[in-house]
Coordinates of C-alpha atoms in Angstrom, one line a residue:
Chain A
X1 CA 0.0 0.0 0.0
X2 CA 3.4 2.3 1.0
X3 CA 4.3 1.9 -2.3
X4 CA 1.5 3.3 -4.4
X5 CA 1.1 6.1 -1.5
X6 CA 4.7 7.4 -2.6
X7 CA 3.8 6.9 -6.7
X8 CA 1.1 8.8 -6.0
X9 CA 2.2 11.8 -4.0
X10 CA 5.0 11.9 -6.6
X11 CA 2.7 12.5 -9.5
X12 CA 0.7 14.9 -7.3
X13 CA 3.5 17.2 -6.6
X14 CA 5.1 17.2 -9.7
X15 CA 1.5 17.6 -11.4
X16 CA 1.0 21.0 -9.0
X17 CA 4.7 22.3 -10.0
X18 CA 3.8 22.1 -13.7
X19 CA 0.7 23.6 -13.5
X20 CA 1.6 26.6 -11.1
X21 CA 5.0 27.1 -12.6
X22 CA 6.4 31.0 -12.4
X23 CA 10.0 30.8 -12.7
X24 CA 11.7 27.3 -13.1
X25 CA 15.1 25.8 -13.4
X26 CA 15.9 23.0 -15.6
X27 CA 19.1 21.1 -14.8
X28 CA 21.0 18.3 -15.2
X29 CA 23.5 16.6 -12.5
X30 CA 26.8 14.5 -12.4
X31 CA 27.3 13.1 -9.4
X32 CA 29.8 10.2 -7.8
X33 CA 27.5 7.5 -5.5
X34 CA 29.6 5.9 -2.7
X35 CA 27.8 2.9 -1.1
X36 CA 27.4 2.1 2.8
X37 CA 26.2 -0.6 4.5
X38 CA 25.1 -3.8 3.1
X39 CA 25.4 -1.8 -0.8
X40 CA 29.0 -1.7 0.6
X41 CA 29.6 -5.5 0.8
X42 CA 28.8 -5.9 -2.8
X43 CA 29.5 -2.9 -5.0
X44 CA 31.8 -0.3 -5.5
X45 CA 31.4 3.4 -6.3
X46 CA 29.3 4.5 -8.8
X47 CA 28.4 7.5 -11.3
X48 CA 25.3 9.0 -11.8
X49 CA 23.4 11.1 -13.8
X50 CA 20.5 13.5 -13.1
X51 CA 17.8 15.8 -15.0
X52 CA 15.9 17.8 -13.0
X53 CA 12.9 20.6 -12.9
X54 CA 12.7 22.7 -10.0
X55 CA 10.5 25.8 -8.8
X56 CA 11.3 28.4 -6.7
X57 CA 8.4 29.7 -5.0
X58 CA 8.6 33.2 -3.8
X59 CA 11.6 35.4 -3.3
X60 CA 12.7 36.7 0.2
X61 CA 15.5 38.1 1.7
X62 CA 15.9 35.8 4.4
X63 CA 15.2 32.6 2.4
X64 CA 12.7 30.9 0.3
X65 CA 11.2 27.8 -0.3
X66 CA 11.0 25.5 -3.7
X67 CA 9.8 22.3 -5.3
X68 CA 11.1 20.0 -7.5
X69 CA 11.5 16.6 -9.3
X70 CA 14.3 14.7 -10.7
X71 CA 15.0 11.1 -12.4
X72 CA 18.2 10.0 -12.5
X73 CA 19.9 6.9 -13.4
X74 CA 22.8 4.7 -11.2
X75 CA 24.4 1.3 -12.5
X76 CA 26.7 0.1 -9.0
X77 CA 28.9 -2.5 -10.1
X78 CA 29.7 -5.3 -8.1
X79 CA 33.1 -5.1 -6.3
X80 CA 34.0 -8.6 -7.5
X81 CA 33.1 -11.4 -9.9
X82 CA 32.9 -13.7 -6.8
X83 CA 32.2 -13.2 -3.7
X84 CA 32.9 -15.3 -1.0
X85 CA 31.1 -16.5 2.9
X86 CA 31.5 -18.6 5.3
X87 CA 28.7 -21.3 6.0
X88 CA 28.4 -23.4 9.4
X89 CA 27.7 -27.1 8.5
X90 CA 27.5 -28.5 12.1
X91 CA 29.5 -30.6 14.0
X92 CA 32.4 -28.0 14.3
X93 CA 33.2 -27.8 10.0
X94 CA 32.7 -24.6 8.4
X95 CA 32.4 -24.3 4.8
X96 CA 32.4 -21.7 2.3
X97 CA 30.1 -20.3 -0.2
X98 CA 30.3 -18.0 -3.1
X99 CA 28.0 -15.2 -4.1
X100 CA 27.6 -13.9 -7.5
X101 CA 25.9 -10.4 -8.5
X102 CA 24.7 -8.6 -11.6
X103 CA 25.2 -4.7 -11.4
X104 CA 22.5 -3.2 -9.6
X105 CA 20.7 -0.1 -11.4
X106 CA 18.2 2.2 -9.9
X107 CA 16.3 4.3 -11.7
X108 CA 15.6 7.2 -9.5
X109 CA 12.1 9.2 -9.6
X110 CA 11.8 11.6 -6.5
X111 CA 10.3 15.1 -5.7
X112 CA 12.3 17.5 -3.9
X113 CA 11.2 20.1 -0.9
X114 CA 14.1 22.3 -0.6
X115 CA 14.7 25.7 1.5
X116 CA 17.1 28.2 -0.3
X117 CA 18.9 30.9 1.9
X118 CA 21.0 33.3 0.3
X119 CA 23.9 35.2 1.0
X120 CA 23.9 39.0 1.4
X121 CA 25.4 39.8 -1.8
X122 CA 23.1 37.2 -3.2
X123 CA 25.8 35.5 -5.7
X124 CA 25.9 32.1 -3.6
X125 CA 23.1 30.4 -1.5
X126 CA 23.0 27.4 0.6
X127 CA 19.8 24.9 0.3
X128 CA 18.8 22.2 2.3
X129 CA 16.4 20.1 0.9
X130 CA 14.8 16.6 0.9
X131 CA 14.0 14.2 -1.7
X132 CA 10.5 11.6 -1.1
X133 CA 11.2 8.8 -3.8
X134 CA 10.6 5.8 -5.9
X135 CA 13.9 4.0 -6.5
X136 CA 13.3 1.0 -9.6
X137 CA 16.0 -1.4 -8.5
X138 CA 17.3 -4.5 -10.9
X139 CA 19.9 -6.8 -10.2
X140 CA 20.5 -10.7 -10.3
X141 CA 22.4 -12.6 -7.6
X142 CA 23.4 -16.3 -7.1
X143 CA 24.1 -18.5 -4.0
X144 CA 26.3 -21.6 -4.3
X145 CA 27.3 -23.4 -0.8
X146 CA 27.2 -26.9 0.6
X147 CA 24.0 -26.4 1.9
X148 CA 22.3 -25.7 -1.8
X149 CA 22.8 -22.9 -4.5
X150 CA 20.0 -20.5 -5.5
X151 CA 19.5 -18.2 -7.8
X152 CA 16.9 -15.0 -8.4
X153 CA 16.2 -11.7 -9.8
X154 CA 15.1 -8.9 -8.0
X155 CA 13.1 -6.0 -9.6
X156 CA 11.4 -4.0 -7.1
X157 CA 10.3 0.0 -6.5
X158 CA 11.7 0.6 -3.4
X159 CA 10.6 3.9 -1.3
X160 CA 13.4 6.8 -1.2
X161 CA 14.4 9.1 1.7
X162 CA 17.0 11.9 0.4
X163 CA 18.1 14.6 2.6
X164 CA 20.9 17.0 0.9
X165 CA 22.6 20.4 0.9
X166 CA 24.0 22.1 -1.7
X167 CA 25.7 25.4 -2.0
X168 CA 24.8 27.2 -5.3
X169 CA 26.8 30.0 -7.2
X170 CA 24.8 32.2 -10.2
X171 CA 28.1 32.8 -12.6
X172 CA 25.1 34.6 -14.3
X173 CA 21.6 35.4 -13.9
X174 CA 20.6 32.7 -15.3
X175 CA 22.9 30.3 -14.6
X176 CA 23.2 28.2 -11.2
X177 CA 26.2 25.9 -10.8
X178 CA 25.5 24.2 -7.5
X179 CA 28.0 21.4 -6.0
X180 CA 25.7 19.3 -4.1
X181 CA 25.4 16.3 -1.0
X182 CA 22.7 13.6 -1.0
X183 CA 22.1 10.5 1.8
X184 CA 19.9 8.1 -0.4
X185 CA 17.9 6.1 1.7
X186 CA 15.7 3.4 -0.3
X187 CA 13.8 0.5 1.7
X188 CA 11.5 -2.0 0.5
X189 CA 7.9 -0.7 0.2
X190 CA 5.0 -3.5 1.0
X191 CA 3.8 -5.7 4.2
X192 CA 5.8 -8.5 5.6
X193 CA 1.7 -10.1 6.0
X194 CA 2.1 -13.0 3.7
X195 CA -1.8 -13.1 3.6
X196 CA -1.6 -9.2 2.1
X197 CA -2.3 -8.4 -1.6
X198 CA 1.2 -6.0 -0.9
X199 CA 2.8 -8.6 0.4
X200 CA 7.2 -8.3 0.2
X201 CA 9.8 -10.9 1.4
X202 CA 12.1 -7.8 1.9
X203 CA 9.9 -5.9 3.6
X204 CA 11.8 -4.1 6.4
X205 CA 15.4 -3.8 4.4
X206 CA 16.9 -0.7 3.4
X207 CA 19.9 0.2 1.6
X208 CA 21.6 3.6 1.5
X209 CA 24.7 5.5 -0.2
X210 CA 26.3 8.7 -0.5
X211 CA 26.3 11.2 -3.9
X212 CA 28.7 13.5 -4.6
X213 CA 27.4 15.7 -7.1
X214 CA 27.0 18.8 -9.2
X215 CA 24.9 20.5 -10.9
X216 CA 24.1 23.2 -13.8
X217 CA 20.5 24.8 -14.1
X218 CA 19.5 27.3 -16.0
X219 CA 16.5 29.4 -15.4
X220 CA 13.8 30.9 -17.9
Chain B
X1 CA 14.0 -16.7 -2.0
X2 CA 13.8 -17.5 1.9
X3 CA 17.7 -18.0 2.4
X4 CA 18.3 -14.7 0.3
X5 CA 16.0 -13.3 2.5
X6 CA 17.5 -14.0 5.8
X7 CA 21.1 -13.2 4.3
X8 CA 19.6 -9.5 3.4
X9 CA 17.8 -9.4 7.0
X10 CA 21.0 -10.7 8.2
X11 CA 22.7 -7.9 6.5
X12 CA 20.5 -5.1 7.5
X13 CA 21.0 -6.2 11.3
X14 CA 25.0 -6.4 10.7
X15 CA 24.4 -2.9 8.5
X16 CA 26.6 -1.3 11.0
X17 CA 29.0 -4.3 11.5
X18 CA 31.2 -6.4 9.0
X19 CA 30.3 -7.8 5.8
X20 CA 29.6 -11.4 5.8
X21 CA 31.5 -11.4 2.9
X22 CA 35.3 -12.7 3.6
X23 CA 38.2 -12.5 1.2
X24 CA 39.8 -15.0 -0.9
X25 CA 42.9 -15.7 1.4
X26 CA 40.6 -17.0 4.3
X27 CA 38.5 -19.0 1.8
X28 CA 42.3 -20.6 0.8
X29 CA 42.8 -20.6 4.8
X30 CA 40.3 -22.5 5.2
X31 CA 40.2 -24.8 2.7
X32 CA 43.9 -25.4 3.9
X33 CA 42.5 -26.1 7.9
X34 CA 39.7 -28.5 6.2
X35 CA 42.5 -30.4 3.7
X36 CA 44.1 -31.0 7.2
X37 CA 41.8 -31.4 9.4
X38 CA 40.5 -34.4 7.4
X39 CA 43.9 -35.3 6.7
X40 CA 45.2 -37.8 9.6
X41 CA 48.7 -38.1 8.7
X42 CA 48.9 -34.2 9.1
X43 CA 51.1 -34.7 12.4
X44 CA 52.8 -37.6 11.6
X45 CA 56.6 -35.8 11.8
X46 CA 59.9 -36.7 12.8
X47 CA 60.4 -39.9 10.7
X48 CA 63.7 -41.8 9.8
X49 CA 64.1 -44.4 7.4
X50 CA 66.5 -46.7 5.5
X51 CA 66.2 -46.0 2.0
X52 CA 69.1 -47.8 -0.3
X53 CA 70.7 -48.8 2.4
X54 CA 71.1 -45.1 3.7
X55 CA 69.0 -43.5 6.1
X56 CA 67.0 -40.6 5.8
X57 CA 64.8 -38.1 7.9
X58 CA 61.6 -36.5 7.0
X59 CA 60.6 -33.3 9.4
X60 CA 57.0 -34.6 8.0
X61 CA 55.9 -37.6 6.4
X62 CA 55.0 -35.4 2.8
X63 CA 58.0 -33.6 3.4
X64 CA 61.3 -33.9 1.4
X65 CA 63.3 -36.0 3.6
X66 CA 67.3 -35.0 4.5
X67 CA 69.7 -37.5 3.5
X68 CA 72.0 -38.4 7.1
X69 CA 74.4 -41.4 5.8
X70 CA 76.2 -41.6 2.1
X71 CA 77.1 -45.3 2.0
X72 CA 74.7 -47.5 0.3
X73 CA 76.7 -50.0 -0.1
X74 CA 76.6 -51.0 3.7
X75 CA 73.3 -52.2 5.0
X76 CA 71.4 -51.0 7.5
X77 CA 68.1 -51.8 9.7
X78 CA 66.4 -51.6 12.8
X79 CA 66.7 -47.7 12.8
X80 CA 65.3 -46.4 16.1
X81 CA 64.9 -42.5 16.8
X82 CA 66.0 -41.3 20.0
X83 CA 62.8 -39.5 22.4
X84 CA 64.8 -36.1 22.1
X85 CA 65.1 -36.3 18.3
X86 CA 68.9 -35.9 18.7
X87 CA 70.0 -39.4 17.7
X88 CA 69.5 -42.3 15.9
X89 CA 70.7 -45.7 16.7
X90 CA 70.3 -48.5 13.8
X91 CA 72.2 -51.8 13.1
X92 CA 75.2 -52.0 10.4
X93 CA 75.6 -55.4 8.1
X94 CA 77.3 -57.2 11.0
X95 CA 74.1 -56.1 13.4
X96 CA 76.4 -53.8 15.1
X97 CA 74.6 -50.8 16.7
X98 CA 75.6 -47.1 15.4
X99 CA 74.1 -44.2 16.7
X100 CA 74.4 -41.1 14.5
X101 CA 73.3 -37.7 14.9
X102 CA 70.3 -36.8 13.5
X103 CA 71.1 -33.6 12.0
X104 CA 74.3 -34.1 9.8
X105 CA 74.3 -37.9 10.5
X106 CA 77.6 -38.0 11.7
X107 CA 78.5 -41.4 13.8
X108 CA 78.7 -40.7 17.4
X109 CA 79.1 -44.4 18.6
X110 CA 80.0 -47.5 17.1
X111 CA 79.2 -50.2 19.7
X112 CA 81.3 -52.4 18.0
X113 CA 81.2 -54.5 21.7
X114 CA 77.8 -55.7 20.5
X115 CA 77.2 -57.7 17.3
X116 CA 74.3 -59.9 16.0
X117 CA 71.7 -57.6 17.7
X118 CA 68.2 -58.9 17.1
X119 CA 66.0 -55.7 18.6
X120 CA 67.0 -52.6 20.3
X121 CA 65.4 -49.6 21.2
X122 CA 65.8 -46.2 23.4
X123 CA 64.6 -46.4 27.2
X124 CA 65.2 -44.4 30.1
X125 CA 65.2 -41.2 29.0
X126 CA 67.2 -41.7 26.4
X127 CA 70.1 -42.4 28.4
X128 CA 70.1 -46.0 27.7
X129 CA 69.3 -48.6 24.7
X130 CA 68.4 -52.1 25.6
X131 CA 69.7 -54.9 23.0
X132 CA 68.3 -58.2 22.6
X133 CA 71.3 -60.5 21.3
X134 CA 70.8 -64.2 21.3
X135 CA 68.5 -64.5 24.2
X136 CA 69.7 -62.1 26.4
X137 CA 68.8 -58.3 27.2
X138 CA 72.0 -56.3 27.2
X139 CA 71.7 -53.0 28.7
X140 CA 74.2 -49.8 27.1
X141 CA 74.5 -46.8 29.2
X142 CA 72.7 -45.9 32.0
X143 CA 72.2 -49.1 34.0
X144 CA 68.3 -50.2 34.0
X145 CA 67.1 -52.9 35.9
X146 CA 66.1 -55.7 33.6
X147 CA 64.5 -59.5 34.0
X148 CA 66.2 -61.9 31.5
X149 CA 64.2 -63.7 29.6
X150 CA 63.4 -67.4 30.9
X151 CA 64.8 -70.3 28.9
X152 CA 63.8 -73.4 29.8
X153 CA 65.7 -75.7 27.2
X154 CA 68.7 -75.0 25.6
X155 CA 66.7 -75.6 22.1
X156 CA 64.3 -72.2 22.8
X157 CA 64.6 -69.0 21.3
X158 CA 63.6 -65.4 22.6
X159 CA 62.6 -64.1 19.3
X160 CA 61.5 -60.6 20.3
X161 CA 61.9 -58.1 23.3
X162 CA 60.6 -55.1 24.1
X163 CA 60.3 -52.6 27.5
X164 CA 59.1 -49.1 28.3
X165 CA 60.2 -46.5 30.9
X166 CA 57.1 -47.8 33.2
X167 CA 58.0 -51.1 34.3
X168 CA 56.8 -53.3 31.3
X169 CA 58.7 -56.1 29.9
X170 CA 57.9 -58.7 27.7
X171 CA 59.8 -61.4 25.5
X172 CA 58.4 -64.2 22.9
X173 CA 59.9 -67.2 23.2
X174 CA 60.0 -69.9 20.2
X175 CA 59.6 -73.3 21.7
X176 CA 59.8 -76.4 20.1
X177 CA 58.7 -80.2 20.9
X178 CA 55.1 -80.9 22.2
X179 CA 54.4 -77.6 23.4
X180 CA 55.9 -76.1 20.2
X181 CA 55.2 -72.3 19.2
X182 CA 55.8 -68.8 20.5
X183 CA 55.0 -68.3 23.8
X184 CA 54.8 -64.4 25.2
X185 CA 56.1 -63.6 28.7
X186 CA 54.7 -60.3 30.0
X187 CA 56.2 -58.7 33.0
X188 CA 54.6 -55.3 34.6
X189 CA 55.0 -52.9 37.6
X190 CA 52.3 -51.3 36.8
X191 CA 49.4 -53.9 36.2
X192 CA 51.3 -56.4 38.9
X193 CA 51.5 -58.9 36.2
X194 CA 54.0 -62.3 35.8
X195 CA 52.9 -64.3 33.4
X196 CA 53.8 -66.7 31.0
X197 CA 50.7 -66.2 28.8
X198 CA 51.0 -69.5 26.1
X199 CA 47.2 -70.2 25.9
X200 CA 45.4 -66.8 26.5
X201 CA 44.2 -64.3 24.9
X202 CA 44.6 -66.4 21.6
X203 CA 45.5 -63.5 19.3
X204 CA 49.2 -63.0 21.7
X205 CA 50.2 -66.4 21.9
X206 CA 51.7 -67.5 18.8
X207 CA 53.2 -64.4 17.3
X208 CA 57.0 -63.5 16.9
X209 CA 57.2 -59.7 17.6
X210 CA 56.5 -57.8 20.5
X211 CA 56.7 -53.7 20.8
X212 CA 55.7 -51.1 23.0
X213 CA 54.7 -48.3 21.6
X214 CA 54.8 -45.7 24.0
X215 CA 54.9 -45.5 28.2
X216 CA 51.3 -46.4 28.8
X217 CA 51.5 -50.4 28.7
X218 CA 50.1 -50.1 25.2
X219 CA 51.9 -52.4 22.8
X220 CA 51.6 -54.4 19.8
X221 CA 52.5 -57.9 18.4
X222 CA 53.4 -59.0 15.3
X223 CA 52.9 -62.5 13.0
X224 CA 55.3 -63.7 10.6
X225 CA 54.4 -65.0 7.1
X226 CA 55.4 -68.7 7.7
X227 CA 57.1 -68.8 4.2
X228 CA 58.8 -65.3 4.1
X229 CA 59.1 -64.8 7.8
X230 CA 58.3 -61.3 7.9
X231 CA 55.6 -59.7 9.5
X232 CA 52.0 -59.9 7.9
X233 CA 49.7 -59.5 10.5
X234 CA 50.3 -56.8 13.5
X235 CA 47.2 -56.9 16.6
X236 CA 47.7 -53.5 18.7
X237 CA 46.3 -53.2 22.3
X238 CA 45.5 -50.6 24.7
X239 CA 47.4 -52.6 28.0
X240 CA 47.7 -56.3 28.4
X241 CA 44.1 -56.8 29.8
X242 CA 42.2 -55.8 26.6
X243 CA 41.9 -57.9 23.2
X244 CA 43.3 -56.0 20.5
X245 CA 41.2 -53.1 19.3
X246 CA 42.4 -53.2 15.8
X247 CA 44.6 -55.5 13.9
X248 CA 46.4 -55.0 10.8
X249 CA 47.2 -57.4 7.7
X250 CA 49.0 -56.6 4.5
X251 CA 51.7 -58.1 2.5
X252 CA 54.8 -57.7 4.1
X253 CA 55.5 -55.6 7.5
X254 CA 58.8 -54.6 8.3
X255 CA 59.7 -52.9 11.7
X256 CA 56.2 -51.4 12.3
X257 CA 55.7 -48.7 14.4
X258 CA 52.7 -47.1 16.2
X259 CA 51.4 -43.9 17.8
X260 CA 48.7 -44.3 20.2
X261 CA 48.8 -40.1 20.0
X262 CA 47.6 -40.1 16.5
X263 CA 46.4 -43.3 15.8
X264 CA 49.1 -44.0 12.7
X265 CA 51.0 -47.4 11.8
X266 CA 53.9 -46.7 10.2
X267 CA 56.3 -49.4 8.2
X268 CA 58.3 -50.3 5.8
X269 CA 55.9 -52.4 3.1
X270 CA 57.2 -54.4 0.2
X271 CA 54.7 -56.3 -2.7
X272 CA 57.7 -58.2 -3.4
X273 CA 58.7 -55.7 -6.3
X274 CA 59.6 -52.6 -4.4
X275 CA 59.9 -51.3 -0.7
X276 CA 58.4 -48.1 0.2
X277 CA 57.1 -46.3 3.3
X278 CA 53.0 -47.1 4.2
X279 CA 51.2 -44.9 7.3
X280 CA 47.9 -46.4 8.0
X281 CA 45.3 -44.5 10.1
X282 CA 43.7 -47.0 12.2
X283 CA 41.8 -44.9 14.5
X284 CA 37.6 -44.5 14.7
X285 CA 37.3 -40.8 14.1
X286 CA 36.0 -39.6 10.4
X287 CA 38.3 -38.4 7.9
X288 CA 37.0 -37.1 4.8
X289 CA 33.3 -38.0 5.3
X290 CA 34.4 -41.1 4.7
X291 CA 33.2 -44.2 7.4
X292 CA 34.4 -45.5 10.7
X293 CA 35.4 -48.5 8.8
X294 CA 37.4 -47.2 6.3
X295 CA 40.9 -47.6 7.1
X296 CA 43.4 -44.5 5.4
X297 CA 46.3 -45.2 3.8
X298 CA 49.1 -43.5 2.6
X299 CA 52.2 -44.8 0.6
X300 CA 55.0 -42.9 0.0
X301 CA 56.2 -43.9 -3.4
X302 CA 58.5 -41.0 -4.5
X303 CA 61.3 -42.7 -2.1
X304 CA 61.3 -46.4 -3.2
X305 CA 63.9 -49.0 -2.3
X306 CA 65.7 -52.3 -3.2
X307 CA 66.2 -52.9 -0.1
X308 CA 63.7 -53.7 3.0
X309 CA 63.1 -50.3 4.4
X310 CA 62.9 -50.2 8.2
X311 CA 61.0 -47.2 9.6
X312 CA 60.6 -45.2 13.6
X313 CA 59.1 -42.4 14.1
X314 CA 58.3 -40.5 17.2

């Protein structure tokens, strides 16, 4: 139920930027994803690449709100070919099992609330901002131990939580180049009641890295 | 789907902890700790051997073994390795006991006072070597009581003798006439036994060789092939009051020697072609997920011989 909840407040705000739309930036981001826990175990570093819409509400001295949406695209690849565990197998002998992965792309779809403060001389600003998502996530894996092997493919929209900061500098009026810090926090949407329609094994998992990014925007 | 399940729930509770992933050197590690751990021969160390007539020590039994004498035209058996590893005792052609060091191999002693030994072996400490010739126990170095074997008529034969460093002495004695055979006589401090033991248990009366293999009372006896008159059978026991718990056939059995500590026989074999080194696990535990019963074996064929090879190890 979570998950159509998010697809569906992500239409709604995007809808109501489009339609109330005064002064917008389009823009489109680089940015360098660094994975952390469990991601960590498995891949390594990743690019990524951004295009993004945003609106800035209303002008104040002190600050100002704006909206915004982005989709973006990540392929993580896996740190090694094989990897390798350890499996108990009773009476005191351990074994060993090895793990195989596919490269794990998200497709990112998220709305952004962000709060914009410039400086006095109004040629930089800092915003904070958040990002409520839909992450697509694809990748294969494969088990093979002494206990069994097993194989699957996961395809699943996962729920995003994005907080960021970014500091932004207008080399023109028009134009915003704004270095940038994201936390992506995706987690499995769904409702660990097997007798539920929304029913997800992974219900309750989550997986997070860091970005590294910048962007360029330009405003008409 | 469930086991990838509770590795990723696994994973999100050890988020903050260490991957259960490992790297490919402790994989190799461990593969390495399994290979042994199923391996029973793993601690078998410390072995000497006459191979072509010179003798030879490996640090491990699958190790390259170090060369200690360069005269292969000389014969040499009954090698015995002394408790401290420092020396070696065997007999040359005339059965002369030589004791050599056992890291360059050079002679220390030639006990050229003592010829036609039949059996010797290392006792107190080291400090003395016991040597059966004709049938009498001669006793070089250190003086340690002994009881001579018992001969009743001239025409008998002590055919083997052994003793520990706790007490126990026992001699087979070939007998001939209407009470023909080998009879054992088994003397020890420790169990408070005196007896000439011709009709029980069956499986010691009757054979030829007698060894104890460490300072429990644990020993073992050895049959002779009636036509090539070397061993072919070997029963091992626990202490003089229990039946054997495992015996031991194969082809020909020279100068066995046993471990009770890891459970390994060790000899020189022959097929009648060729002489090589055989270890045989003979203990209950599983190796290899293989069963109880299945007895291991290894033979060592990269260091073959003409000659008989005669084995110790400690």
């Amino acid at each position: 139920m979570l998950k159509y909840l998010f697809l569906t407040f992500y239409l709604l705000v995007t809808t109501s930027i489009i339609s109330n739309g005064q002064s917008a930036w389009v823009g489109f981001s680089t940015e360098y994803n660094l994975p952390g826990g469990n991601l960590k175990w498995i891949y390594k570093g990743a690019p990524g690449v951004q295009l993004n819409y945003s609106w800035v509400l209303k002008k104040n001295k002190g600050g100002y709100p704006g909206y915004g949406v982005t989709i973006g695209y990540i392929k993580f690849s896996p740190k090694a070919d094989t990897l390798y565990y350890l499996v108990y197998l009773g009476s005191g002998n351990t074994g060993y099992g090895t793990a195989s992965y596919s490269s794990r792309k998200l497709i990112q779809l998220s709305s952004s609330f962000f709060w914009t403060m410039p400086s006095k001389t109004k040629k930089t600003e800092l915003i904070f901002g958040t990002e409520i998502g839909y992450y697509y996530s694809f990748f294969n894996y494969d088990f093979n131990d002494d206990l069994g092997s097993e194989s699957g493919k996961e395809i699943e929209g996962k729920g995003a939580l994005v907080p960021y900061f970014s500091y932004a500098l207008y080399p023109s009026k028009n134009v915003r180049i704004a270095p940038y810090f994201k936390f992506n926090l995706f987690f499995s949407l769904g409702s660990n009641d097997s007798e539920s329609i929304t029913y997800n094994p992974n219900f309750g998992t989550f997986n997070y890295f860091y970005s590294l990014g910048l962007n360029i925007s330009y405003a008409f | 789907m469930k086991r990838f399940n509770i590795f990723l729930l696994s994973g999100l509770l050890l988020s903050c902890s260490e991957s259960p992933f490992v790297s490919k050197d402790v994989i190799e590690e461990l593969i390495a700790f399994n290979k042994n751990k199923k391996n029973p021969f793993k601690d078998v160390k410390n072995v000497v051997a006459t191979i072509n007539n010179d003798i030879y020590f490996f640090s491990h039994i699958d190790s390259i073994p170090k060369r200690l004498t360069n005269s292969p035209l000389e014969k040499k058996t009954n090698v015995k390795l002394s408790f401290d590893l420092t020396r070696i005792v065997y007999l040359d052609e005339n059965k002369i006991p030589v004791i050599i060091d056992s890291d360059n191999g050079q002679v220390l002693e030639i006990l050229s006072e003592y010829s036609n030994v039949k059996q010797l072996g290392w006792i107190n400490n080291d400090n003395s070597i016991f040597l059966l010739i004709g049938n009498s126990v001669i006793i070089y170095g250190e003086a340690v009581e002994v009881v001579q074997p018992e001969i009743s008529y001239p025409s008998n034969e002590v055919l083997s003798f052994s003793m520990n460093d706790i007490g126990d002495q026992a001699y087979y004695i070939k007998s001939y006439g209407i009470y023909a055979g080998q009879k054992l006589k088994f003397d020890s401090e420790v169990n408070k036994i005196d007896t000439l033991i011709s009709v029980l248990p069956n499986e010691v009366s009757g054979a030829d060789y007698i060894n104890f293999y460490d300072d429990t009372g644990g020993f073992f006896v050895g049959y002779n092939d009636y036509t090539s008159n070397e061993i072919e059978h070997v029963s091992i026991f626990n202490d003089y009051f229990f039946w054997p718990f495992v015996d031991w056939y194969d082809d020909f059995i020279i100068s066995p020697v046993f471990n009770s500590g890891h459970e390994v026989l060790i000899y020189g074999y022959s097929n009648g072609n060729y002489n090589s080194i055989k270890a045989v696990y003979l203990g209950t535990e599983n190796y290899d997920k293989n069963s109880v019963e299945e007895i291991k074996t290894i033979n060592i064929d990269e260091y073959l011989s003409e000659y008989p090879i005669y084995v110790d190890w400690k």
